[in-house]
């Protein structure tokens, strides 16, 4: 049987942290005297109280063995249980959401998806918009940490390719996890501060700059504005595109750069492909729009760049009306959204790494068909990809494509039209947060979807963030029997 105490202890500590952090937006609401501070304080007391009780009940548990099953369970618990705490302020205070809507919003925030069910974001209390941004920021940090530390050893979706010598078991990882966490937090916080200062310099007010910076660096997309980045057109779009793009690159490379390996980022083949594919998609859609509309190239390029970067990185900010750009633009958006950002970041989708490995496997198979006696290994970054990694990538890509189809059918059964269903599942599974389709177009939110559809999307967001197979592993009876 699994020893649940170490996992429960870590989750209890996380709840204590979340409860403490709720006091920050509570203080902002109290200072602004908008009547919402008491709800935030109540949520903080409940969250910290539960977290404290769990932590005390499992005191000393972290000294016990922490194995791969514990890692799966912890990852599952973080993304499934912590949104319950994140939803409390949304239920107790303005906007007084139902449990389903509040949990949807919190899951969307912590998984850095960015889909919302709230209409009237500009009318929300300042503390509530700050809390939404904090959910994005904390979720992005947690995702980056798990991607750097746990996923390679958990052997999920081919991520074992990134294991390093002397860092391949939990017994070796845990003693060094705090050092890596400190380096990651330093890089993550540094990017956030830089983004915040730039946003403030281009004219955003203090609250918008903070919330947008949190959501940008986390590739989360929760905006304090109903029209997202449309109100910051011009310099805001260029600044947003830049910080979204660099935030979807592997954080381990930034840590390496800080520690003296200055060329680590660009030497990573997924980073080079990521930049090239993003540029190609932007230029293709820009050319399409200019040729079909006759509009001035610079505004079209700027708006296209922002939206393509937002979709590929899984951020979910929008500028303008992307849904009205025509079929070609929608197809390109769909493709780059499926590809996603780089492995080792908080972005979603297949990731560039898995896409590259899959493409390499296709090339190898085509050469094998042409020359049956030729030995053609699948290669990535100059290294042969072992069978276990290749099988992991193949399973992930296959599952991803099948889930888009199956879950889209599920949404249509709740009454969603075909376009809204497909793009909503695409957005949720890729943790993109970008709403396209008739059911989203009127409000830019998912408020009009029925309750059953929202729960399908909640599960889909969690599947995307838990690397698909991780959630299936936890619900298997064999997992609990050991």
PDB file of C-alpha atoms in Angstrom, residues 72-73 76 469-480:
ATOM      1  CA  UNK A  72       2.240  10.480  -9.108  1.00  0.00           C
ATOM      2  CA  UNK A  73      -0.157  10.910  -6.210  1.00  0.00           C
ATOM      3  CA  UNK A  76      -2.462  14.444  -8.933  1.00  0.00           C
ATOM      4  CA  UNK A 469      -1.228   9.454 -18.623  1.00  0.00           C
ATOM      5  CA  UNK A 470      -0.429  10.526 -15.056  1.00  0.00           C
ATOM      6  CA  UNK A 471      -4.105  10.859 -14.176  1.00  0.00           C
ATOM      7  CA  UNK A 472      -4.881   7.453 -15.715  1.00  0.00           C
ATOM      8  CA  UNK A 473      -2.113   5.846 -13.662  1.00  0.00           C
ATOM      9  CA  UNK A 474      -3.524   7.181 -10.378  1.00  0.00           C
ATOM     10  CA  UNK A 475      -7.044   5.846 -11.021  1.00  0.00           C
ATOM     11  CA  UNK A 476      -5.825   2.338 -11.905  1.00  0.00           C
ATOM     12  CA  UNK A 477      -6.504  -0.269  -9.158  1.00  0.00           C
ATOM     13  CA  UNK A 478      -3.006  -1.704  -9.682  1.00  0.00           C
ATOM     14  CA  UNK A 479      -1.510   1.645  -8.696  1.00  0.00           C
ATOM     15  CA  UNK A 480      -3.033   1.363  -5.218  1.00  0.00           C
TER      16      UNK A 480
END
